[in-house]
Tab-separated table of C-alpha atoms in Angstrom:
chain	number	residue	atom	x	y	z
T	6	MET	CA	104.314	169.516	141.007
T	7	HIS	CA	106.505	166.831	139.490
T	8	ARG	CA	104.284	164.146	140.901
T	9	ARG	CA	101.248	165.735	139.353
T	10	THR	CA	102.941	166.096	136.024
T	11	LEU	CA	104.224	162.319	135.960
T	12	VAL	CA	100.839	161.202	136.590
T	13	GLY	CA	99.210	163.123	134.115
T	14	THR	CA	101.648	161.767	131.762
T	15	LEU	CA	100.910	158.187	132.835
T	16	ALA	CA	97.387	158.835	132.421
T	17	ALA	CA	97.597	160.371	128.826
T	18	LEU	CA	99.758	157.309	127.722
T	19	ALA	CA	97.216	155.048	129.108
T	20	ALA	CA	94.600	156.752	127.144
T	21	ALA	CA	96.662	156.559	123.892
T	22	CYS	CA	96.846	152.946	124.255
T	23	SER	CA	93.402	152.400	124.848
T	24	PHE	CA	92.604	153.892	121.344
T	25	ALA	CA	95.229	151.691	119.455
T	26	PRO	CA	93.924	149.634	116.817
T	27	ALA	CA	92.380	146.258	117.997
T	28	GLY	CA	94.930	144.095	115.986
T	29	SER	CA	98.071	145.764	116.514
T	30	ALA	CA	98.643	143.358	119.258
T	31	HIS	CA	98.099	140.397	117.141
T	32	ALA	CA	101.003	138.733	115.591
T	33	ALA	CA	100.998	137.893	111.794
T	34	TYR	CA	100.756	134.174	110.977
T	35	PRO	CA	102.755	132.271	111.753
T	36	ASP	CA	104.449	133.525	114.675
T	37	ARG	CA	105.382	129.870	115.982
T	38	PRO	CA	106.530	126.386	114.902
T	39	ILE	CA	104.034	124.223	112.652
T	40	THR	CA	103.406	120.735	113.034
T	41	LEU	CA	103.105	118.450	109.865
T	42	VAL	CA	101.343	115.060	110.405
T	43	VAL	CA	102.433	112.425	108.082
T	44	PRO	CA	99.976	109.215	108.342
T	45	TRP	CA	102.507	106.744	107.149
T	46	GLY	CA	105.715	105.430	108.426
T	47	ALA	CA	109.099	107.414	108.241
T	48	GLY	CA	111.246	106.622	105.020
T	49	GLY	CA	108.352	106.097	102.619
T	50	GLY	CA	107.298	108.029	99.692
T	51	THR	CA	104.690	110.002	101.581
T	52	ASP	CA	107.236	110.617	104.350
T	53	GLY	CA	109.898	111.785	101.804
T	54	VAL	CA	107.395	114.055	99.935
T	55	ALA	CA	106.152	115.806	103.424
T	56	ARG	CA	109.702	116.384	104.509
T	57	ILE	CA	110.774	117.919	101.461
T	58	ILE	CA	107.630	120.223	101.708
T	59	GLY	CA	108.209	120.796	105.271
T	60	SER	CA	111.861	121.912	104.755
T	61	LEU	CA	110.740	124.625	102.062
T	62	LEU	CA	107.921	125.739	103.891
T	63	GLU	CA	110.089	126.396	106.768
T	64	LYS	CA	112.245	128.823	104.478
T	65	ASP	CA	109.171	130.618	103.036
T	66	LEU	CA	107.269	131.087	106.531
T	67	GLY	CA	110.327	131.546	108.622
T	68	GLN	CA	109.212	129.267	111.206
T	69	PRO	CA	110.108	125.613	112.230
T	70	VAL	CA	107.967	122.734	110.389
T	71	ASN	CA	108.181	119.851	112.591
T	72	VAL	CA	107.404	116.458	110.606
T	73	ILE	CA	105.400	113.923	112.768
T	74	ASN	CA	104.974	110.391	111.635
T	75	ARG	CA	101.433	109.090	113.067
T	76	THR	CA	100.896	105.625	111.948
T	77	GLY	CA	98.487	102.824	112.315
T	78	GLY	CA	94.917	101.831	111.369
T	79	ASN	CA	95.510	101.775	107.629
T	80	GLY	CA	96.173	105.415	107.828
T	81	VAL	CA	92.946	106.012	110.001
T	82	VAL	CA	95.203	107.446	113.215
T	83	GLY	CA	97.431	109.977	111.253
T	84	HIS	CA	94.274	111.321	109.192
T	85	ASN	CA	92.323	111.531	112.517
T	86	ALA	CA	95.083	113.539	114.163
T	87	ILE	CA	94.868	115.923	111.211
T	88	SER	CA	91.067	116.608	111.293
T	89	THR	CA	90.692	116.748	115.172
T	90	ALA	CA	93.757	119.271	115.518
T	91	THR	CA	93.000	122.787	116.991
T	92	PRO	CA	91.883	124.483	113.709
T	93	ASP	CA	94.328	127.172	114.341
T	94	GLY	CA	96.902	126.717	111.288
T	95	TYR	CA	99.731	125.294	113.424
T	96	THR	CA	98.896	121.614	112.440
T	97	ILE	CA	98.592	120.362	108.894
T	98	GLY	CA	99.019	117.570	107.299
T	99	MET	CA	99.690	115.550	104.417
T	100	VAL	CA	96.446	113.312	103.212
T	101	THR	CA	96.541	110.637	100.887
T	102	VAL	CA	94.148	108.566	98.526
T	103	GLU	CA	93.421	106.534	101.654
T	104	LEU	CA	91.356	109.125	103.086
T	105	VAL	CA	88.526	108.350	100.179
T	106	MET	CA	88.697	104.706	101.263
T	107	MET	CA	88.836	104.370	104.727
T	108	HIS	CA	85.320	105.222	105.138
T	109	TRP	CA	83.975	103.024	102.583
T	110	ALA	CA	85.703	100.176	104.222
T	111	GLY	CA	83.970	100.694	107.545
T	112	LEU	CA	87.351	101.869	109.450
T	113	THR	CA	86.244	105.299	110.200
T	114	GLN	CA	83.407	107.908	109.847
T	115	MET	CA	85.975	110.393	109.159
T	116	THR	CA	85.650	111.723	105.389
T	117	TYR	CA	87.578	114.284	103.148
T	118	LYS	CA	84.649	116.547	104.130
T	119	ASP	CA	86.329	116.637	107.869
T	120	PHE	CA	89.443	118.619	106.241
T	121	ASN	CA	90.324	122.159	104.582
T	122	ALA	CA	91.840	121.350	101.438
T	123	ILE	CA	95.073	123.412	100.814
T	124	ALA	CA	96.631	121.643	97.900
T	125	LEU	CA	97.054	118.613	95.751
T	126	VAL	CA	100.806	118.158	94.978
T	127	ASN	CA	101.193	114.778	93.546
T	128	ILE	CA	99.622	111.668	91.860
T	129	ASP	CA	101.195	108.544	90.851
T	130	PRO	CA	98.987	106.849	88.443
T	131	SER	CA	98.646	103.062	88.198
T	132	GLY	CA	100.638	101.067	85.824
T	133	ILE	CA	100.199	97.497	84.498
T	134	THR	CA	103.441	95.637	84.585
T	135	VAL	CA	104.188	92.256	83.547
T	136	LYS	CA	107.039	89.939	83.806
T	137	ALA	CA	109.945	90.679	81.204
T	138	ASP	CA	109.264	87.481	79.217
T	139	SER	CA	105.543	87.476	79.990
T	140	PRO	CA	103.719	86.285	76.488
T	141	TYR	CA	101.601	89.443	76.872
T	142	LYS	CA	103.494	91.676	74.665
T	143	ASN	CA	101.310	94.485	75.183
T	144	LEU	CA	97.694	95.494	77.180
T	145	ASN	CA	95.399	94.164	74.545
T	146	ASP	CA	97.180	90.877	74.625
T	147	LEU	CA	96.819	90.864	78.439
T	148	VAL	CA	93.130	91.955	78.243
T	149	ALA	CA	92.473	89.164	75.809
T	150	ALA	CA	93.838	86.595	78.080
T	151	ILE	CA	91.726	87.638	80.988
T	152	LYS	CA	88.632	87.587	78.851
T	153	ALA	CA	89.569	83.890	77.862
T	154	ALA	CA	90.442	82.681	81.181
T	155	PRO	CA	88.253	81.379	84.014
T	156	ALA	CA	87.395	84.246	86.728
T	157	GLY	CA	90.095	84.163	89.212
T	158	LYS	CA	92.463	82.175	87.389
T	159	MET	CA	94.918	85.010	86.446
T	160	LYS	CA	96.546	86.522	89.195
T	161	ALA	CA	97.828	90.208	90.618
T	162	SER	CA	98.783	91.711	93.492
T	163	GLY	CA	100.478	95.094	94.528
T	164	THR	CA	98.564	96.053	98.023
T	165	GLY	CA	96.513	94.224	100.688
T	166	GLN	CA	92.941	93.271	99.975
T	167	GLY	CA	90.861	96.396	99.087
T	168	GLY	CA	94.137	98.896	98.563
T	169	ILE	CA	94.507	101.460	95.994
T	170	TRP	CA	96.003	99.186	93.209
T	171	GLN	CA	93.386	96.434	93.474
T	172	LEU	CA	90.659	98.918	93.180
T	173	ALA	CA	92.582	100.540	90.174
T	174	LEU	CA	92.746	97.129	88.072
T	175	ALA	CA	88.961	96.299	88.980
T	176	GLY	CA	88.078	99.818	87.789
T	177	MET	CA	89.883	99.384	84.573
T	178	LEU	CA	88.118	96.029	84.104
T	179	LYS	CA	84.973	97.344	85.010
T	180	ASP	CA	85.182	100.364	82.401
T	181	LEU	CA	86.315	97.835	79.702
T	182	LYS	CA	82.874	95.828	80.313
T	183	MET	CA	84.639	93.084	82.262
T	184	ASN	CA	84.110	91.380	85.187
T	185	PRO	CA	85.948	93.487	87.844
T	186	GLN	CA	86.766	90.325	89.458
T	187	ALA	CA	88.093	88.462	86.494
T	188	VAL	CA	91.461	88.657	87.739
T	189	GLY	CA	92.401	86.989	91.579
T	190	TRP	CA	93.880	89.239	93.807
T	191	VAL	CA	96.795	87.951	96.004
T	192	PRO	CA	97.011	90.579	98.807
T	193	SER	CA	100.913	91.851	99.567
T	194	ASN	CA	102.442	94.208	102.087
T	195	GLY	CA	102.932	96.420	98.985
T	196	ALA	CA	104.260	96.866	95.405
T	197	ALA	CA	107.774	95.513	96.420
T	198	PRO	CA	107.132	92.202	97.408
T	199	ALA	CA	104.545	91.918	94.445
T	200	MET	CA	107.148	92.705	92.106
T	201	THR	CA	109.235	90.244	93.490
T	202	ASP	CA	106.359	87.656	93.304
T	203	LEU	CA	105.954	88.863	89.718
T	204	VAL	CA	109.507	88.296	88.587
T	205	ALA	CA	109.526	84.736	90.195
T	206	GLY	CA	106.399	83.754	88.373
T	207	GLY	CA	103.858	83.533	91.292
T	208	ILE	CA	101.307	86.167	89.801
T	209	ASP	CA	100.473	87.434	86.233
T	210	MET	CA	100.486	91.310	86.572
T	211	VAL	CA	101.041	94.167	89.255
T	212	PRO	CA	98.769	97.154	88.707
T	213	ALA	CA	100.950	99.597	91.136
T	214	SER	CA	102.568	102.880	90.081
T	215	LEU	CA	105.461	102.818	87.915
T	216	PRO	CA	107.983	104.443	90.510
T	217	GLU	CA	107.215	101.264	92.768
T	218	ALA	CA	108.049	98.682	89.869
T	219	ARG	CA	110.984	100.984	88.790
T	220	ALA	CA	113.690	98.819	90.140
T	221	LEU	CA	112.718	95.669	88.456
T	222	ILE	CA	111.849	97.654	85.499
T	223	ASP	CA	115.491	99.087	84.937
T	224	ALA	CA	117.006	95.984	85.887
T	225	GLY	CA	115.188	94.494	82.481
T	226	LYS	CA	113.126	91.772	84.924
T	227	ALA	CA	109.785	93.718	84.323
T	228	ARG	CA	107.702	95.340	81.601
T	229	PRO	CA	105.316	98.100	81.888
T	230	LEU	CA	102.447	97.698	79.646
T	231	ALA	CA	100.071	100.939	80.296
T	232	ILE	CA	99.491	103.706	82.442
T	233	MET	CA	96.265	104.494	83.832
T	234	ALA	CA	96.663	108.226	83.297
T	235	LYS	CA	95.517	110.912	80.843
T	236	GLU	CA	99.427	111.464	79.992
T	237	PRO	CA	102.306	109.373	79.662
T	238	SER	CA	104.591	109.211	82.567
T	239	THR	CA	107.592	111.412	82.634
T	240	LEU	CA	109.664	108.508	83.941
T	241	TYR	CA	108.636	106.239	80.822
T	242	PRO	CA	107.330	108.376	78.351
T	243	LYS	CA	106.892	105.489	75.962
T	244	VAL	CA	104.584	103.448	77.876
T	245	PRO	CA	101.249	104.069	76.408
T	246	THR	CA	98.250	105.470	78.360
T	247	LEU	CA	95.345	103.218	78.858
T	248	LYS	CA	93.071	105.402	76.644
T	249	SER	CA	95.406	105.297	73.634
T	250	LEU	CA	95.261	101.549	73.462
T	251	THR	CA	91.612	100.595	74.451
T	252	GLY	CA	89.582	103.911	74.346
T	253	SER	CA	88.861	103.798	78.417
T	254	ASP	CA	88.814	106.864	80.081
T	255	TRP	CA	89.416	105.181	83.424
T	256	THR	CA	92.230	106.903	85.381
T	257	MET	CA	93.274	106.114	88.954
T	258	GLY	CA	96.469	106.548	91.123
T	259	ALA	CA	97.876	107.139	94.581
T	260	TRP	CA	97.732	110.798	95.308
T	261	ARG	CA	98.942	113.026	98.306
T	262	GLY	CA	98.029	116.803	99.371
T	263	ILE	CA	98.104	119.121	101.890
T	264	ALA	CA	95.231	119.581	104.113
T	265	THR	CA	94.236	121.038	107.521
T	266	PRO	CA	91.466	120.673	110.180
T	267	LYS	CA	88.410	122.358	109.095
T	268	GLY	CA	87.874	125.939	110.207
T	269	ILE	CA	91.405	127.463	110.125
T	270	PRO	CA	91.833	131.148	110.036
T	271	ALA	CA	91.252	132.852	106.555
T	272	GLU	CA	94.806	134.386	106.737
T	273	ALA	CA	96.415	130.853	107.587
T	274	GLN	CA	94.461	129.513	104.685
T	275	THR	CA	95.739	132.103	102.263
T	276	LYS	CA	99.510	131.807	103.446
T	277	LEU	CA	99.609	128.192	103.538
T	278	ALA	CA	97.839	128.046	99.876
T	279	ALA	CA	100.351	130.183	98.462
T	280	ALA	CA	103.133	128.761	100.037
T	281	ILE	CA	102.385	125.272	98.969
T	282	LYS	CA	101.821	126.712	95.455
T	283	LYS	CA	105.349	128.625	95.574
T	284	ILE	CA	106.901	125.062	96.821
T	285	TYR	CA	105.230	123.147	93.839
T	286	ASP	CA	106.637	125.608	91.338
T	287	SER	CA	110.193	125.424	92.827
T	288	LYS	CA	112.958	123.801	91.089
T	289	GLU	CA	113.926	121.973	94.503
T	290	TYR	CA	110.625	120.152	94.714
T	291	LYS	CA	110.293	119.455	90.896
T	292	ASP	CA	113.840	117.838	91.010
T	293	PHE	CA	113.280	115.679	94.351
T	294	MET	CA	109.961	114.447	92.792
T	295	ALA	CA	111.886	113.943	89.231
T	296	GLN	CA	114.671	111.740	90.965
T	297	ARG	CA	112.138	109.639	92.644
T	298	GLY	CA	109.974	109.270	89.443
T	299	PHE	CA	106.837	110.670	91.379
T	300	GLY	CA	104.350	112.316	89.271
T	301	LEU	CA	103.578	116.231	89.564
T	302	GLN	CA	99.843	117.389	89.457
T	303	PHE	CA	98.753	120.433	91.252
T	304	ALA	CA	95.142	121.793	92.295
T	305	ASP	CA	94.326	124.491	94.467
T	306	PRO	CA	92.254	124.651	97.491
T	307	LYS	CA	89.034	124.533	95.464
T	308	GLY	CA	90.257	122.293	92.815
T	309	PHE	CA	91.818	119.588	95.416
T	310	GLY	CA	88.309	119.794	97.315
T	311	ASP	CA	86.493	118.874	93.944
T	312	PHE	CA	89.294	116.212	93.241
T	313	MET	CA	88.896	114.348	96.553
T	314	ALA	CA	84.789	114.577	96.085
T	315	LYS	CA	85.254	112.786	92.750
T	316	SER	CA	87.740	110.520	94.118
T	317	ASP	CA	85.629	109.509	96.845
T	318	THR	CA	82.588	108.591	94.582
T	319	ASP	CA	84.766	106.788	92.467
T	320	MET	CA	86.334	104.611	95.177
T	321	GLY	CA	82.889	104.236	96.702
T	322	ALA	CA	81.801	102.675	93.288
T	323	ILE	CA	84.347	100.431	92.791
T	324	MET	CA	84.584	98.990	96.235
T	325	LYS	CA	80.770	98.150	96.274
T	326	THR	CA	81.329	96.319	92.903
T	327	LEU	CA	83.959	94.170	94.826
T	328	GLY	CA	81.727	93.807	97.839
T	329	LEU	CA	84.239	95.569	99.939
T	330	ALA	CA	82.231	98.450	101.246
T	331	LYS	CA	80.484	98.371	104.214
């Protein structure tokens, strides 16, 4: 009798379990650590922004966020690692402006369309900086000198050939109805060596972000003439915008955002988007960005997707003009 009672009880329990809601055994996202891939090296600006976001994301989602640097191929390796990861919401990445440049350069077939946009979190517009004792007292002086000089005589630097700052300068010249190749480009390993060359008198201008030029500007050895943005820089609010000086609407800068592989679950998409917006609005994030002079700009998933589409079109047009598109 006891045996039959026990068997009956077990059968009843099994039947009850069989009618449990289908999703009751599904753990809410996230239920394990998240990997945040950075396509650039440790210690750089992109790495720093990724790590502050990662630390704040841990607090909000309650799971470890492991930041992994995947470098190589001018950003191709890391971006590819993001786009080809399992689309389960547990691999996310910090995508950068190079994503809308590398396929035009023939480095990869990967484009922004291979990613699921989460949020734009930063833009550092290009500035135009000259040596402190430069004869060009304002941007209009510089533009007039470029027009008067033979093509290629005046020199600029800030990135390698075909990098973001070369495209920013060429786009500005084109928008001002000038020859996009009027200024010769001296390839460099970044804005820092270009700024050193500027101060030494080796080049005439550096079209890089103002945070990158900050050390020598603050030391009184360099002078910013303009910024390619809709609004003045919070770092140097007295530096005029390109439009205020020339009427040109041209804007360009280096940007960073959070993205995932295509096809992540809707729950992960919603939670990640809400968490990144919360981080962007936080005092910790804004203080971190202000200390480094990084520009703040936000866009939600749709806005970021639209932003990347426009950026891709702009980059392609300028790279074709310069003969850099494959």
